[in-house]
C-alpha positions as MATLAB code, in Angstrom:
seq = 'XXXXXXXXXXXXXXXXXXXXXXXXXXXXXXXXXXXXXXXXXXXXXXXXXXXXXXXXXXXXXXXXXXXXXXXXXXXXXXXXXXXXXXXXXXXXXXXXXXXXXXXXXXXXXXXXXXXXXXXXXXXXXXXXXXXXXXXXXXXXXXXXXXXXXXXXXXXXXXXXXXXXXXXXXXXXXXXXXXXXXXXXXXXXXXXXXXXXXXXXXXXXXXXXXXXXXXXXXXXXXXXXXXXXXXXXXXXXXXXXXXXXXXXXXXXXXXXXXXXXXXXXXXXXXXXXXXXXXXXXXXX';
ca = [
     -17.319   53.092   81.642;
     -14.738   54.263   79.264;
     -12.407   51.409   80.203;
     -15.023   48.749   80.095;
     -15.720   49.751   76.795;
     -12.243   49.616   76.002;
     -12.192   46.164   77.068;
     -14.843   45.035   75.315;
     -14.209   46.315   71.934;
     -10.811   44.728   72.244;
     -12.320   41.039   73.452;
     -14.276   41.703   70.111;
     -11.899   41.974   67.997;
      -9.757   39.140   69.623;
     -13.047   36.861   69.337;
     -13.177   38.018   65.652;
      -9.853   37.484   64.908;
      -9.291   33.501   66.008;
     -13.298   33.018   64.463;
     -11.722   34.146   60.884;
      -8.539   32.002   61.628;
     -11.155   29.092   62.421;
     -13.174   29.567   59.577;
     -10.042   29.751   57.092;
      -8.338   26.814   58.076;
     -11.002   24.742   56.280;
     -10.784   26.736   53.402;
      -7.456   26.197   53.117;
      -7.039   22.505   53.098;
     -10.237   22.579   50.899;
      -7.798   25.018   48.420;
      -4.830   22.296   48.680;
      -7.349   19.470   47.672;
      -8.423   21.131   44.566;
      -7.117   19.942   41.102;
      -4.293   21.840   39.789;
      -6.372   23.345   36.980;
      -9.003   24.670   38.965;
      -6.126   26.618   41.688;
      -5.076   27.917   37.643;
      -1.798   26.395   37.888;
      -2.361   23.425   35.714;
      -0.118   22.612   33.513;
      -0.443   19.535   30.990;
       1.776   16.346   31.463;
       3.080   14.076   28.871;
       5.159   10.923   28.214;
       8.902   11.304   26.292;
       8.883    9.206   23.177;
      11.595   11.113   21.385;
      14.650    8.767   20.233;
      15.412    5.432   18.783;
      12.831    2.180   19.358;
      11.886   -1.204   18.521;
      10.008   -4.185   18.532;
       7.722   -6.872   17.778;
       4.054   -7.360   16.727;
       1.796  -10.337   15.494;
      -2.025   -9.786   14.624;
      -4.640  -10.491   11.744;
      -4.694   -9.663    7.953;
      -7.566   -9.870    5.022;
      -6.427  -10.123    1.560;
      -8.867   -8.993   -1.210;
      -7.747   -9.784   -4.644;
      -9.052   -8.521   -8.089;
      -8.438  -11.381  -10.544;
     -10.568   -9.601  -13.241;
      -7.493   -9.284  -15.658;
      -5.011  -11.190  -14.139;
      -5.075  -13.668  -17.774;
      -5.417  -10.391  -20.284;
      -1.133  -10.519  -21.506;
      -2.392  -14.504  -21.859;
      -5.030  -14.740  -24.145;
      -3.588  -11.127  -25.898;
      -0.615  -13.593  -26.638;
      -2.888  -16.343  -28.209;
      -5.046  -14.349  -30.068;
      -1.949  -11.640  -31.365;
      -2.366  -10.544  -34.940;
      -6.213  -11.690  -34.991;
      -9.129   -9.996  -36.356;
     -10.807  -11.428  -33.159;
      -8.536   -9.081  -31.014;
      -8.336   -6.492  -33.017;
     -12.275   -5.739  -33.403;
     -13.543   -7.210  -29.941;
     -10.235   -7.943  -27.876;
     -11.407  -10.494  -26.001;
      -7.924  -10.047  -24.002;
      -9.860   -7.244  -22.056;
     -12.380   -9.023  -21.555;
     -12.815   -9.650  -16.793;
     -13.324  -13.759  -17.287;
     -12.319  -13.770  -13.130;
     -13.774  -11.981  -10.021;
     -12.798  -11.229   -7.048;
     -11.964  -13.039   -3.816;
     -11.267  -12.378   -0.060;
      -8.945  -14.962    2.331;
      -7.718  -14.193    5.681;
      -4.139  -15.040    7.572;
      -2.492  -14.401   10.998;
       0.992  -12.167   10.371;
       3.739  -11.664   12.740;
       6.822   -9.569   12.660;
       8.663   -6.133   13.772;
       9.313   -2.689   13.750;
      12.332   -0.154   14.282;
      12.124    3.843   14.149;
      12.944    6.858   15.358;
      11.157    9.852   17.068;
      11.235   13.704   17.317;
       9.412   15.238   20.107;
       8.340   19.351   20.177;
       6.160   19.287   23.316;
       3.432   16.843   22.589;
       3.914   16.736   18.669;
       5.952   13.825   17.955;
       7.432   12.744   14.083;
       9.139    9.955   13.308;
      10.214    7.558   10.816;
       9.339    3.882   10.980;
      10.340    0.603    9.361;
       7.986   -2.457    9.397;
       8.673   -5.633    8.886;
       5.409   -8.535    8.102;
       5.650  -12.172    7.477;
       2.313  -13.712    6.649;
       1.362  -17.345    8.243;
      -0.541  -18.741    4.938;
      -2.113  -16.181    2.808;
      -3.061  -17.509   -0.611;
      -6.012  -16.911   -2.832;
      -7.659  -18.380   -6.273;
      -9.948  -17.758   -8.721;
     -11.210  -20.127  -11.940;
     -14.169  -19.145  -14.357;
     -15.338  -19.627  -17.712;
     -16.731  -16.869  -20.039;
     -18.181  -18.016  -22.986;
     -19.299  -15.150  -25.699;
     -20.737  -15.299  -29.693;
     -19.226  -12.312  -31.953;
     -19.234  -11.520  -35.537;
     -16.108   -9.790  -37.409;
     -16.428   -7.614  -40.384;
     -15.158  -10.385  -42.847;
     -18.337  -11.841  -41.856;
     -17.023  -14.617  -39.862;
     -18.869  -15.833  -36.297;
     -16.549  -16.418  -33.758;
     -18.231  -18.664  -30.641;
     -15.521  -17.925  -28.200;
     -15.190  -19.623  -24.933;
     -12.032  -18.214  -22.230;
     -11.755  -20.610  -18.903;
      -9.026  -18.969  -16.713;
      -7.630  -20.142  -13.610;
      -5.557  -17.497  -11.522;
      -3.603  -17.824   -7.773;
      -1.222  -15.825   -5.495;
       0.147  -15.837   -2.826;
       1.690  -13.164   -0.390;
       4.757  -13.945    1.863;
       5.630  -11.127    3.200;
       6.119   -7.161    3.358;
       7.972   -4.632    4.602;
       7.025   -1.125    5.001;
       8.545    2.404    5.514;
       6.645    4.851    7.241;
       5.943    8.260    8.097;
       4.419    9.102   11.310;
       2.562   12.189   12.773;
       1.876   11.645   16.130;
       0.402   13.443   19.227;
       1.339   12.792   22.779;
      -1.606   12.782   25.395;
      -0.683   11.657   29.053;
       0.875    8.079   28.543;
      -0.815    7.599   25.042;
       0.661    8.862   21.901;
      -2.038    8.241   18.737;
      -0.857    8.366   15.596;
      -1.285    8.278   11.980;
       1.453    6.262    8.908;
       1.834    6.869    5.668;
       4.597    5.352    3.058;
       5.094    2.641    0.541;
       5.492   -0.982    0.942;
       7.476   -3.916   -1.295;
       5.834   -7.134   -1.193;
       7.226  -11.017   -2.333;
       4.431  -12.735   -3.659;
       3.572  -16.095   -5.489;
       1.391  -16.221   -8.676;
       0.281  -18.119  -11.190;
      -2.273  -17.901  -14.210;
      -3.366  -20.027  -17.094;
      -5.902  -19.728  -19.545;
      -7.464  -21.745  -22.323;
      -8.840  -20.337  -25.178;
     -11.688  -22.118  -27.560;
     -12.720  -20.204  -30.840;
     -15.658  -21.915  -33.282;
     -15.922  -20.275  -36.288;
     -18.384  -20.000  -38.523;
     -18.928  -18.070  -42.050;
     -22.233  -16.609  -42.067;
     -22.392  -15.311  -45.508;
     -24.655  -18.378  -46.556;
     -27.430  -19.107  -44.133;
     -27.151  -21.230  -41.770;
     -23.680  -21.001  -41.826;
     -20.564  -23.023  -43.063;
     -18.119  -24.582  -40.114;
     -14.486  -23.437  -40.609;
     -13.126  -25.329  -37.606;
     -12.441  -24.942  -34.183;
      -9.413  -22.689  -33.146;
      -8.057  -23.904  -29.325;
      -4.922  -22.818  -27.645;
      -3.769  -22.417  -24.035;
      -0.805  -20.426  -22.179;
       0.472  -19.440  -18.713;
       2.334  -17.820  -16.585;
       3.822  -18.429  -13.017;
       6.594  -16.934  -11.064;
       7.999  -16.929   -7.161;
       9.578  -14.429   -4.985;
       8.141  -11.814   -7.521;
       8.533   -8.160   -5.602;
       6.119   -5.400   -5.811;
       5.275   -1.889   -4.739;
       2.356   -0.477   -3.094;
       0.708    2.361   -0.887;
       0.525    2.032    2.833;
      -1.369    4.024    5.540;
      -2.619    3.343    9.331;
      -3.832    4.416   12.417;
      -2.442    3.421   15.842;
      -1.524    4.038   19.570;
       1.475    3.947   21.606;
       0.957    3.745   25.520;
       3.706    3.809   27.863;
       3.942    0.799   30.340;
       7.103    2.067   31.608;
       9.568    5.234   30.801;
      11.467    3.029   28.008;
       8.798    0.231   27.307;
       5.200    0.632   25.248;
       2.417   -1.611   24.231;
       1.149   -0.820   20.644;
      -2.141   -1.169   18.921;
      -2.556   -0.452   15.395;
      -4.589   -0.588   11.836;
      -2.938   -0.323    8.698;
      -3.580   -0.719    5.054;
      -1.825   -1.715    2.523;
      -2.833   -1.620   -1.665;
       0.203   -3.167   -4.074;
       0.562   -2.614   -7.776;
      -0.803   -5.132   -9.988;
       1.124   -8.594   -9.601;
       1.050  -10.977  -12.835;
      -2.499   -8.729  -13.491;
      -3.952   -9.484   -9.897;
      -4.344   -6.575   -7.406;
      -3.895   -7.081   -3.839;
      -5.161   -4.878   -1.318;
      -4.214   -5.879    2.444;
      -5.855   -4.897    6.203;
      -4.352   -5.988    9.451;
      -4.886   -5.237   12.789;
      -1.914   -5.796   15.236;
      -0.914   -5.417   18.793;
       2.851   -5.617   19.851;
       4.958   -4.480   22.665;
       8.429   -2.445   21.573;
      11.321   -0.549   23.913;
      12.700    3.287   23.641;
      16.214    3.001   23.793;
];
């Protein structure tokens, strides 16, 4: 009995043994089939995009334009030395609006990258040429004032303003974060820009002395001037937002936003938005 016992205990144990080596197996292959992070050896991946690039780019811009004082240095020339100016200064006076136009832009880009893991900085240089991106305004404003020397001025301003932008190029700043094959982004730097302008104004002044109703005419004061000038540079704030993804280990598509606002331009401020897309190479 002692033997059989024996004997049995020890089938047991061997039936045991290859049930647990059964059951395991699964479990095992189940294990290997898990993602990394949930075995707890997961470990982020990311894309190199340290190092010198380039390329090319073509999108959409909006130009908004303030003309509001683009003719103020104009009619402060005609009316210089006037008790008109001096008392009322018609010269500040906004005789134009604003006014929006739209153009397709094409161009390129060069920079250079620092990676620390998955932050990435970098300096970039932009270059934008504009298809046809011009803009006008023309208005009349027509106003009756009264000096102390008790003359009635009926004063009537008709401006006519245009510009046009050529082109830009921008130097950047970028903070960047690498995720996977994407690396978003954020630009910030300053711009020059080669514009076209022109403005002209007319200005019509009707005096009257009002000392003795209704009024004695003194005549009719009218003079015009302008101003016009090509390939005129200026300065100007840019920022964007954008995304790098990697198509291949040295080659990236890119999608981007930026903004652009330039100084004031013969009086007229420009403010610029384009969306791009391009495709540029890691060297």
């Amino acid at each position: 009995m002692g033997r059989a016992s024996s004997r049995r205990i020890c089938g047991l144990r061997t039936g045991l043994a290859a049930l647990s080596l059964i059951l395991a197996a699964p479990a095992a292959a189940v294990a290997a089939d898990m993602p990394e992070f949930l075995r707890g050896s997961y470990s982020p991946t990311y894309s190199r995009w340290d190092g010198f690039y380039a390329g090319g780019h073509f999108g959409g811009s909006a130009m908004s334009n303030n003309f509001g004082n683009a003719t103020s240095d104009e009619v402060a020339f005609i009316l210089r030395n006037s008790t008109l100016e001096d008392q009322f200064a018609p010269s500040n006076w906004s005789v134009l609006g604003q006014s929006s136009t739209n153009s397709l832009h094409y161009g390129g880009f060069a920079g250079y990258n620092w990676q620390w893991d998955q932050l990435v900085l970098g300096i970039d240089l932009g270059y934008t040429r504009m298809s046809s991106m011009a803009n006008s305004a023309s208005e009349t404003l027509a106003r009756v004032v009264t000096t102390t020397d008790h003359i009635q001025h009926d004063v009537t301003i008709t401006a006519q303003s245009s510009i046009k932008l050529l082109d830009y190029a921008a130097v950047r700043g970028r903070a960047a974060y690498a995720f996977g094959q994407f690396l978003p982004y954020a630009a910030l730097g300053f711009a020059v820009g080669r514009f076209n302008y022109s403005n002209a104004v007319t200005v019509s002044d009707v005096q009257t002395d009002v000392t003795t109703p209704p009024g004695t005419p003194l005549g009719t004061f009218l003079d015009a001037a302008s101003d016009a000038r090509d390939n005129t540079f200026q300065m100007g704030f840019v920022g964007g937002l954008g995304m790098d993804m990697q198509l291949m280990p040295n080659l990236f598509l890119r999608a981007e936003w930026e903004l652009v606002d330039f100084w004031k331009v013969g009086g007229i401020l420009t403010t610029v938005n384009s969306g791009r897309v391009g495709i540029g190479a890691r060297f």
